[in-house]
Tab-separated table of C-alpha atoms in Angstrom:
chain	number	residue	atom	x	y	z
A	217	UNK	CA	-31.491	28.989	0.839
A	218	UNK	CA	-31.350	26.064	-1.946
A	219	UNK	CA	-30.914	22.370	-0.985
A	220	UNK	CA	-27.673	21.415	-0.958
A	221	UNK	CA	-26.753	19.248	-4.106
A	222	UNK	CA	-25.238	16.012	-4.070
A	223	UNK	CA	-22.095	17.861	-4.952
A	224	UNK	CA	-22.463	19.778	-1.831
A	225	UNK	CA	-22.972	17.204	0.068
A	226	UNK	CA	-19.742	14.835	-1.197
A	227	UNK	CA	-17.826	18.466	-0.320
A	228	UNK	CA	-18.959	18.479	3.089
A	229	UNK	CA	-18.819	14.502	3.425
A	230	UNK	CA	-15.174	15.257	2.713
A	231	UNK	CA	-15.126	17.899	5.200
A	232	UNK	CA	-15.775	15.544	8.297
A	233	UNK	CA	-13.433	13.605	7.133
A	234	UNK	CA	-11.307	16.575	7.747
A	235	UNK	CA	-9.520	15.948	4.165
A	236	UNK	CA	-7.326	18.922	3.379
A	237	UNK	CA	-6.146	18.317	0.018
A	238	UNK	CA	-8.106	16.835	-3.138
A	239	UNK	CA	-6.182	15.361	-6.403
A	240	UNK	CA	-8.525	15.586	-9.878
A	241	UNK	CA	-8.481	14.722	-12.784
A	242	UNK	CA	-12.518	15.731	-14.492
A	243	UNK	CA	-14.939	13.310	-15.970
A	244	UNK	CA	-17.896	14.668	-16.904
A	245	UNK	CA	-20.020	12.790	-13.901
A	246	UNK	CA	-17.881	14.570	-11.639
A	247	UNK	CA	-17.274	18.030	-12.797
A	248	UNK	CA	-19.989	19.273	-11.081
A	249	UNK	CA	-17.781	17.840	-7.821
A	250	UNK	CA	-14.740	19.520	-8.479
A	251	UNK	CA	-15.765	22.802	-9.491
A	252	UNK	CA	-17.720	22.581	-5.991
A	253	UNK	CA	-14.090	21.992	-4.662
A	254	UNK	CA	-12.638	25.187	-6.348
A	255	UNK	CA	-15.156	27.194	-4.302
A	256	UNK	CA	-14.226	25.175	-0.721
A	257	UNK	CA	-11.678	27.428	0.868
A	258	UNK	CA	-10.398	24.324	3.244
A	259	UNK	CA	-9.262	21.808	0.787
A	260	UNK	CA	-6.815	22.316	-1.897
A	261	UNK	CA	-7.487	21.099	-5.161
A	262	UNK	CA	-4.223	19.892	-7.214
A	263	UNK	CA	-6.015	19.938	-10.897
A	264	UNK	CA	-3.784	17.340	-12.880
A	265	UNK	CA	-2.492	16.404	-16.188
A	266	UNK	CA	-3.135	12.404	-15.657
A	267	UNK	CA	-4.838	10.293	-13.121
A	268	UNK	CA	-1.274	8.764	-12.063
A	269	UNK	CA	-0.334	11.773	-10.681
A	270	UNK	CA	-3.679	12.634	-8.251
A	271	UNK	CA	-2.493	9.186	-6.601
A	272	UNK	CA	1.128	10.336	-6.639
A	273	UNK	CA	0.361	13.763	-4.730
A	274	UNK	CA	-2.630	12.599	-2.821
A	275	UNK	CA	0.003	9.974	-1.090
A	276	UNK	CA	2.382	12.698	-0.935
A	277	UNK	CA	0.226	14.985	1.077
A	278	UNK	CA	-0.123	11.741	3.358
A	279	UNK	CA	3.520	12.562	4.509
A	280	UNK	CA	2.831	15.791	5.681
A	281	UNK	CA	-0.099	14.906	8.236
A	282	UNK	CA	-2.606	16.304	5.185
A	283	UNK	CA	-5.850	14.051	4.937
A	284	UNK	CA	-6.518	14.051	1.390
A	285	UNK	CA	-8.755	12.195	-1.444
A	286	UNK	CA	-8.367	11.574	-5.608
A	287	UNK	CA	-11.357	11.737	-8.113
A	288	UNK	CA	-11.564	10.816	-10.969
A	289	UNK	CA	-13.411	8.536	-13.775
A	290	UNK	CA	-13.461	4.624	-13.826
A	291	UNK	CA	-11.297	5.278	-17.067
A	292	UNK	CA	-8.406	7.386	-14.893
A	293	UNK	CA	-8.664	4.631	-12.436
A	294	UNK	CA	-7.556	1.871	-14.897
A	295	UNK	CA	-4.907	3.881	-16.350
A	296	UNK	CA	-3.235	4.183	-13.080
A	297	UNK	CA	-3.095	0.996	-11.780
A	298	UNK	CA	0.580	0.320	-12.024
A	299	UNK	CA	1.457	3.205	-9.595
A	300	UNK	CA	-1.625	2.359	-7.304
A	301	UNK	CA	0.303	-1.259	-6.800
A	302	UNK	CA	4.349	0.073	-7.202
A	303	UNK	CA	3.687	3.204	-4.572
A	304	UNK	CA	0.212	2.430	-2.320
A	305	UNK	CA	0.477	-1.402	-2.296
A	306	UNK	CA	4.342	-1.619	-2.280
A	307	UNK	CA	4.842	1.396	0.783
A	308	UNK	CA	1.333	0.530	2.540
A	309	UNK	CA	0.357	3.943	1.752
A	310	UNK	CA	-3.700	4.736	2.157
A	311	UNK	CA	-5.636	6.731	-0.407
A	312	UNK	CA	-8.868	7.364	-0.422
A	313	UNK	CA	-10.571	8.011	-4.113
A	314	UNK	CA	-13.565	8.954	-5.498
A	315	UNK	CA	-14.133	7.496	-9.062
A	316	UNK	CA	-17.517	7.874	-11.017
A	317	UNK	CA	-18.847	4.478	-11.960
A	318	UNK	CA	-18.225	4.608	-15.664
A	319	UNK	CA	-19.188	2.025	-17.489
A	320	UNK	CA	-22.059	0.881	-15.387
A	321	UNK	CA	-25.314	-0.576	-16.701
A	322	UNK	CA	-27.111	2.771	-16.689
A	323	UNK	CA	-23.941	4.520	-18.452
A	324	UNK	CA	-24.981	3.945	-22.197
A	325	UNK	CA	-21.279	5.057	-23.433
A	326	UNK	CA	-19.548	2.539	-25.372
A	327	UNK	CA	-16.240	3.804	-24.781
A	328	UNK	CA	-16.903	3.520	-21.445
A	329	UNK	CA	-18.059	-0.622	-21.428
A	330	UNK	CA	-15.122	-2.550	-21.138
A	331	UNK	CA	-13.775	-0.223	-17.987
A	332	UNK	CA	-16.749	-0.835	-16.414
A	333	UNK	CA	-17.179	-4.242	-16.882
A	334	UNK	CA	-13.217	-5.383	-16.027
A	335	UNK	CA	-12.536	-2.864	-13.030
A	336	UNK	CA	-13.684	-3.975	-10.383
A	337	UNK	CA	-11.881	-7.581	-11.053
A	338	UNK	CA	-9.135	-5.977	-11.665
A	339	UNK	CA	-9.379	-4.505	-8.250
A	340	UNK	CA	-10.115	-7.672	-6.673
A	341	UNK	CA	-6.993	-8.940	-8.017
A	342	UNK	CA	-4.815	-6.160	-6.602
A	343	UNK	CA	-7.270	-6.970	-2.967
A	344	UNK	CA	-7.931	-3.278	-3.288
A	345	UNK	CA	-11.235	-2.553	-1.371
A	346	UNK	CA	-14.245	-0.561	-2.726
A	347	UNK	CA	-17.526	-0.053	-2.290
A	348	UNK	CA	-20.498	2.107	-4.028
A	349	UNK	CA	-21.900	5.444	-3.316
A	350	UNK	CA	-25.642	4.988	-4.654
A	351	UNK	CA	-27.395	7.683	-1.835
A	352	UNK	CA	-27.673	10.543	0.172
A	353	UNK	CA	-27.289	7.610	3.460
A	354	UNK	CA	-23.756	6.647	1.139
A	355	UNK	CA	-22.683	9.834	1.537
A	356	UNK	CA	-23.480	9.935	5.367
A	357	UNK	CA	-20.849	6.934	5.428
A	358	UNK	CA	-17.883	8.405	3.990
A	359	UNK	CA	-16.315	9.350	6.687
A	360	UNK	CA	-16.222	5.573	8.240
A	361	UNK	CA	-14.941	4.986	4.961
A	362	UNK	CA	-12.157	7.556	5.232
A	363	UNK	CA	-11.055	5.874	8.220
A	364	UNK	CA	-11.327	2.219	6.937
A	365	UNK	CA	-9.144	3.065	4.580
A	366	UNK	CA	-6.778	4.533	6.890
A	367	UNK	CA	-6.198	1.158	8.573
A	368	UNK	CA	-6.346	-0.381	5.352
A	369	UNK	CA	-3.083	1.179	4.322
A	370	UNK	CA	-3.888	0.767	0.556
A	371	UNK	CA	-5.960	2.164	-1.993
A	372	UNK	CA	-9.803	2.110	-1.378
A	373	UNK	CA	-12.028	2.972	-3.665
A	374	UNK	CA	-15.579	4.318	-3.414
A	375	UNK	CA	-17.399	4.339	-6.732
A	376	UNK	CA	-20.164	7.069	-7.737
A	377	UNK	CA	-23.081	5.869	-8.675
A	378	UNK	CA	-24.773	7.712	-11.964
A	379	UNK	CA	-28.017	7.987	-10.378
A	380	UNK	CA	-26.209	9.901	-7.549
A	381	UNK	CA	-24.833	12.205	-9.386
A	382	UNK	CA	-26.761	12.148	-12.331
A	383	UNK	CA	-29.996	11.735	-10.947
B	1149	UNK	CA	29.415	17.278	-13.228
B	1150	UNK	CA	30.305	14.483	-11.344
B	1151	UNK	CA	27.196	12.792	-9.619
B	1152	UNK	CA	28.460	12.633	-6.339
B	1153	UNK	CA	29.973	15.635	-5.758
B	1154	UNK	CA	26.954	17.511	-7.060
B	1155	UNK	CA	25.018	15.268	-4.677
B	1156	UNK	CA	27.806	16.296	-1.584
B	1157	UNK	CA	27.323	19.685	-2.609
B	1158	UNK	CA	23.149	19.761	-2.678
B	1159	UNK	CA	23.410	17.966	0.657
B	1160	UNK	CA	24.962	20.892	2.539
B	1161	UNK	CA	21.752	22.889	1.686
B	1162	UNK	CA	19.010	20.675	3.219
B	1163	UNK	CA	18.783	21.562	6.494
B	1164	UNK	CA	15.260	22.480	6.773
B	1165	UNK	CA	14.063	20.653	3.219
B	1166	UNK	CA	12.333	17.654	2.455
B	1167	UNK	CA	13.929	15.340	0.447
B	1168	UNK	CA	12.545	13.701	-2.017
B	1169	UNK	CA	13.993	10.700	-4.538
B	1170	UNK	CA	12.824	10.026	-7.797
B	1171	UNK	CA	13.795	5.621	-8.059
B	1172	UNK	CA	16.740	4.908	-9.802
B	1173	UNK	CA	20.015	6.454	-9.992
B	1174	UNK	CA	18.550	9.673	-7.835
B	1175	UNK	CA	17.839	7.517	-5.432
B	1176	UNK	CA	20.575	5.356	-5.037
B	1177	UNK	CA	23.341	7.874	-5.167
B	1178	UNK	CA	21.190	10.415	-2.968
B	1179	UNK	CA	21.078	7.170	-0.160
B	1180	UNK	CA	24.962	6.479	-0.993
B	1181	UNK	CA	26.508	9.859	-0.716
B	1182	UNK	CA	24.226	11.085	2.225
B	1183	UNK	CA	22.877	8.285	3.989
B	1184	UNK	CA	20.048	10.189	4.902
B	1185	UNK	CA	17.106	8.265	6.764
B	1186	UNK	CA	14.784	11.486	6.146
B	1187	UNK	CA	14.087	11.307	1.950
B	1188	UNK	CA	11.810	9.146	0.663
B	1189	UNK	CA	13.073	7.333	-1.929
B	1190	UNK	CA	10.309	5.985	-4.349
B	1191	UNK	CA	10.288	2.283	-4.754
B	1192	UNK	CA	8.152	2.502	-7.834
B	1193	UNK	CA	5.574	4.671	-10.203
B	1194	UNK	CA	8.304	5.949	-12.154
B	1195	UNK	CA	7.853	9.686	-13.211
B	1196	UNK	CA	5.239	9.833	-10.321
B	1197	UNK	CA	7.733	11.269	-7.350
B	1198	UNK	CA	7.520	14.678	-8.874
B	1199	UNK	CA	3.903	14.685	-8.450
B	1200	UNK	CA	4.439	13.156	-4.977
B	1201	UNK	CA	6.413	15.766	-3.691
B	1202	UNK	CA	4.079	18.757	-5.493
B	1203	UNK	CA	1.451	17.209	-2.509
B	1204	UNK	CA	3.883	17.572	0.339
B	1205	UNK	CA	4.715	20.934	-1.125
B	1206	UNK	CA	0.944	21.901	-1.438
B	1207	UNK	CA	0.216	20.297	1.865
B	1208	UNK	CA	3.544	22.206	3.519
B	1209	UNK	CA	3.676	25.525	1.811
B	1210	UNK	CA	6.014	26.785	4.268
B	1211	UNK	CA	8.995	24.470	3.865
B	1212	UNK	CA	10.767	23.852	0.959
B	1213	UNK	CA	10.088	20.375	-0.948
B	1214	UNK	CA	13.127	19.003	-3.107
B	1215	UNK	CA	12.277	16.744	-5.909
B	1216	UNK	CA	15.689	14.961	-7.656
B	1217	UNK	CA	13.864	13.223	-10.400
B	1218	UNK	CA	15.587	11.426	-12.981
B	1219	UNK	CA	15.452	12.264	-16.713
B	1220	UNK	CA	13.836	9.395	-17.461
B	1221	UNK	CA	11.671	9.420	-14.637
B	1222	UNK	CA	10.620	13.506	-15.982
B	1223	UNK	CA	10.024	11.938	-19.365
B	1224	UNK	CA	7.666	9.221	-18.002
B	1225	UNK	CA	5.704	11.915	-16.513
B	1226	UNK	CA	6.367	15.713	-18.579
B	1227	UNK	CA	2.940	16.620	-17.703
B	1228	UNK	CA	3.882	16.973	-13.953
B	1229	UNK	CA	5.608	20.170	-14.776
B	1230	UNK	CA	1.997	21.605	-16.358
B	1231	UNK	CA	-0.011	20.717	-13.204
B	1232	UNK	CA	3.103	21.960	-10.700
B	1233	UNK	CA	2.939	25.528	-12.538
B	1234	UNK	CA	-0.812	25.219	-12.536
B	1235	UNK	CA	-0.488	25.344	-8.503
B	1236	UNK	CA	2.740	27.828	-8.213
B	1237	UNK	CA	4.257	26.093	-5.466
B	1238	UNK	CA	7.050	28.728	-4.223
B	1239	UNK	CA	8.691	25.887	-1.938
B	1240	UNK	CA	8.949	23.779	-4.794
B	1241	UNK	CA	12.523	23.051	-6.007
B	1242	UNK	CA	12.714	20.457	-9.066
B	1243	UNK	CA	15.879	19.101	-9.738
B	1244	UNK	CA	16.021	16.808	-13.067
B	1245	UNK	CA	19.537	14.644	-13.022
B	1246	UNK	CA	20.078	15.058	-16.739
B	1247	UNK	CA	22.902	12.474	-18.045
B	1248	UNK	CA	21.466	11.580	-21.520
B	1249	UNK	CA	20.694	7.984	-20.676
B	1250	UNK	CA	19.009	5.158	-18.518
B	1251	UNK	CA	21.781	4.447	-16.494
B	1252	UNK	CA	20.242	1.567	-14.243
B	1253	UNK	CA	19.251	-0.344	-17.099
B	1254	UNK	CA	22.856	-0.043	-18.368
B	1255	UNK	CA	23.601	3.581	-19.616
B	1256	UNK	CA	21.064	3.068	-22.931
B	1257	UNK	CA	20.290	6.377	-24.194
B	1258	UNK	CA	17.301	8.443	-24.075
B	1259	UNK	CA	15.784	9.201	-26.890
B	1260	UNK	CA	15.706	12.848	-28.163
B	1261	UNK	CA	17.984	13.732	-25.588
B	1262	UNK	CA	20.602	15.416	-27.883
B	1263	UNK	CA	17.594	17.576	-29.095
B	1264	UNK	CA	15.542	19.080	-26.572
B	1265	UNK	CA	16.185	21.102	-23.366
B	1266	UNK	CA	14.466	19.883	-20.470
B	1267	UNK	CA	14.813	23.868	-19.334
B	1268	UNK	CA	12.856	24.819	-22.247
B	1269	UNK	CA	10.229	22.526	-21.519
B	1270	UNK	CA	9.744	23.688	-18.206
B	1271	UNK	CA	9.968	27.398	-19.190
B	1272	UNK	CA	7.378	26.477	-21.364
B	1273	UNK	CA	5.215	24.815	-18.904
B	1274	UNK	CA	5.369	27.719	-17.017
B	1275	UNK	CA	7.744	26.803	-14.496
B	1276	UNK	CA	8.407	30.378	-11.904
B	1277	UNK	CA	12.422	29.618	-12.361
B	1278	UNK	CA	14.164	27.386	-14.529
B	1279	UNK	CA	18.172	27.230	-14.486
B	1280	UNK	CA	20.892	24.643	-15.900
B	1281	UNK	CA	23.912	23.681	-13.988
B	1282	UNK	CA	26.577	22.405	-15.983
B	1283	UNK	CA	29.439	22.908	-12.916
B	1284	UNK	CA	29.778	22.908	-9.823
B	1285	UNK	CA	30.401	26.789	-9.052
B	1286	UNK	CA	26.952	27.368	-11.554
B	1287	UNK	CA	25.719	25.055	-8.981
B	1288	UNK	CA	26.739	26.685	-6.095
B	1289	UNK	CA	24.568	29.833	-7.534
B	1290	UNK	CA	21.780	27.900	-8.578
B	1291	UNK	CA	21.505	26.625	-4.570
B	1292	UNK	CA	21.729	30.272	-3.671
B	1293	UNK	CA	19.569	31.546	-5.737
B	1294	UNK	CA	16.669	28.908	-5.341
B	1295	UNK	CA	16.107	29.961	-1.468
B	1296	UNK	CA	14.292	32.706	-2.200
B	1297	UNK	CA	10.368	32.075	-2.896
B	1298	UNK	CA	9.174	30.432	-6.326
B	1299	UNK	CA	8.293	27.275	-8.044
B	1300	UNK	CA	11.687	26.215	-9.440
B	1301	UNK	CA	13.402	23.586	-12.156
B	1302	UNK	CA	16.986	23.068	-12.258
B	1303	UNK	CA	18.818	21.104	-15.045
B	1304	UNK	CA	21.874	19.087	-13.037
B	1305	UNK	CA	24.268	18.309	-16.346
B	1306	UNK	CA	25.914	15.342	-14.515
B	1307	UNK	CA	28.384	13.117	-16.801
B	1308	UNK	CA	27.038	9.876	-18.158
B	1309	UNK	CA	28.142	6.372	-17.521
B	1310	UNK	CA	28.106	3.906	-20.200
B	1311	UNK	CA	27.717	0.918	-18.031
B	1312	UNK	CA	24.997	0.153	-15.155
B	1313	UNK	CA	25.561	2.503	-11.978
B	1314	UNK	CA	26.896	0.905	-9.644
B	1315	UNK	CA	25.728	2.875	-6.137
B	1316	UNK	CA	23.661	0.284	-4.337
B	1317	UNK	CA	20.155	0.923	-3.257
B	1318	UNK	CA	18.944	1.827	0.308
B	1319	UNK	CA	18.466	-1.304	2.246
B	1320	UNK	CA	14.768	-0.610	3.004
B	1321	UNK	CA	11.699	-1.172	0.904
B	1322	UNK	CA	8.179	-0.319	0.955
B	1323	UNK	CA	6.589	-0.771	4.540
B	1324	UNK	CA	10.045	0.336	5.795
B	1325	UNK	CA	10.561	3.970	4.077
B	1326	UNK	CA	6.557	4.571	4.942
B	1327	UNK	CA	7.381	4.718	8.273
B	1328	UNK	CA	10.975	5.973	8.441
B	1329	UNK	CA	9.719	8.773	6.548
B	1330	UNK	CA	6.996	9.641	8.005
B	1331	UNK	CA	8.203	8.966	11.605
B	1332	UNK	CA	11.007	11.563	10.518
B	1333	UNK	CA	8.356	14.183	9.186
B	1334	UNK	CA	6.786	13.637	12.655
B	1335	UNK	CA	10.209	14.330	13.896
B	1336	UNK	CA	11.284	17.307	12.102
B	1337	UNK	CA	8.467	19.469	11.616
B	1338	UNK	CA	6.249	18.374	14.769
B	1339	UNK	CA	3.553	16.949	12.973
B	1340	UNK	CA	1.347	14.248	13.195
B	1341	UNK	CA	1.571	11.597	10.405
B	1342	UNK	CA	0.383	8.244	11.921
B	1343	UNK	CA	-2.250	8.017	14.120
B	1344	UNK	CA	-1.870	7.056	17.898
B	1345	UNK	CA	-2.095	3.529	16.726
B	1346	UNK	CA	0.045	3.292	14.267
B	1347	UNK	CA	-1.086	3.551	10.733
């Protein structure tokens, strides 16, 4: 039997967090990810149309006792930051997300520099927590992270590292 | 149709659904004419509500999810009806209050509303169902007809006001409907949404 990938193991990270239902919308760091999701008969996967809406049904599926998570890229993540303050910051509602780190100084993308480099303020300015996934240990973490979040009661963010998934 | 008494007349079929409010006018009148403590009623992310309730729906496939979006809100966010056909929710029920304008803002009209069919659109999408009610005994059918299995989009031709609406909104905000909601999911369906400490 192979070695699990990294994909594999973010799948089964997600697992023991017992998350049920998964939000997408691809970048190409993290298609590998969700087309591991497709094949993981416990977690739905709600393919979108826009990043807006995987934080609009992940926080739904909150409602119905579902654990759940949104991925996406860095560049999703800034186009959705309205509706991560008017429904997770206004209601107190948790969600967890997954968001490759576009933009950082190993991604060589232009169109992918100024997301990288004005994120994370931007997140500090909504006091939305997140962290980085950089390792196999990172990965080990999550599911603290799941519950941090939980108690957090707003948007927290864990950013993929390129070398993660990458390599 | 007159909002209100298309809203009394939905109302009688909710028994067993969740409710869920798209901000605005959907919201306020839903709150007004039922004074129901079990919706949620979106404070913000216009458009986003439909998508909210396609995760309760995918989360709870066995009981039937009502969104009551707004026309403007379904404009903000057309692609919703793309990635709710892409799932095939068979509980899901999308209702689109269609009155030609933005009536909280002061009844300003929407643009290419005299030229487009918000029916079509679905159909096109891919939408299971799609049906228009322009009365109230087409309405009565539609209700009917939409508790049997399939994703579903329903056109509510309610009459247009040319001033601001003036049904006021629930008197709870965020933090508030979190946890009347979910302590009435909890409550309804016997599930566990907040942990044994709280959040």
């Amino acid at each position: 039997m192979s070695n699990p990938t990294v994909h594999d193991q973010l799948v089964a990270a997600l697992k023991r967090c017992d998350v049920g239902l998964a939000a997408s919308l691809p970048d190409d760091w993290i298609t590998p990810t969700l087309q591991r999701l497709d094949r993981e008969p416990g977690i739905a996967h709600i393919r979108v149309a826009r990043e807006a809406e995987a934080v609009a049904a992940a926080s739904g599926a909150f409602f119905a006792g579902a654990r759940s998570v949104a991925v996406m890229g860095a560049t999703g993540l800034f186009t959705c930051l309205g509706e991560l303050a008017t429904l997770n910051l206004r209601h107190q509602i948790p969600l967890f997300m997954l968001v490759s780190e576009r933009g950082s100084r190993d991604d060589h993308r232009i169109y992918q520099e100024v997301q990288g480099r004005r994120i994370k303020p931007v997140l500090e300015s909504l006091d939305f927590p997140y962290f980085r996934i950089t390792s196999t240990a990172d990965i080990e973490e999550l599911p603290h992270a799941y519950e941090w979040c939980r108690m957090q009661k707003r948007p927290v963010i864990g950013f993929l590292a390129r070398k993660l998934l990458k390599g | 149709m007159e909002i209100k008494e298309t809203f009394g007349l939905m109302a009688r079929h909710t028994d067993d659904v969740i409710v869920v409010c798209a901000l605005g006018m959907s919201a306020n009148e839903w709150w007004q004419v039922t004074g129901s403590e079990d919706t949620f009623y979106m404070h913000g992310a216009m458009g986003f509500a439909s998508s909210f309730a396609l995760g309760l729906a995918v989360a709870m496939p066995d009981k039937q999810v009502w969104i009551i979006d707004g026309d403007g809100s379904l404009c903000m966010n057309l692609g919703t009806l793309l990635t709710a056909s892409g799932q095939g929710p068979a509980n899901l029920k999308h209702f689109v209050l269609n009155n030609g304008v933005y009536q909280t803002v002061g009844g300003v009209p929407m643009t290419g509303a005299s030229r487009s069919s918000y029916t079509a659109i679905a159909a096109g999408a891919g939408v299971e169902r799609c049906y228009t009610a322009d009365s109230m005994n087409a309405l009565s059918a539609v209700l009917a007809d939409i508790k049997k299995p399939g994703h579903c989009f329903i056109d509510l031709q309610v009459e247009r006001d040319d001033g601001p609406i003036l049904a006021p909104p629930q008197p709870f905000e965020g933090p508030e409907m979190k946890y009347r909601f979910g302590r009435a999911m909890e409550r309804r369906f016997g599930i566990e949404v907040f942990g044994p400490e709280g959040y």
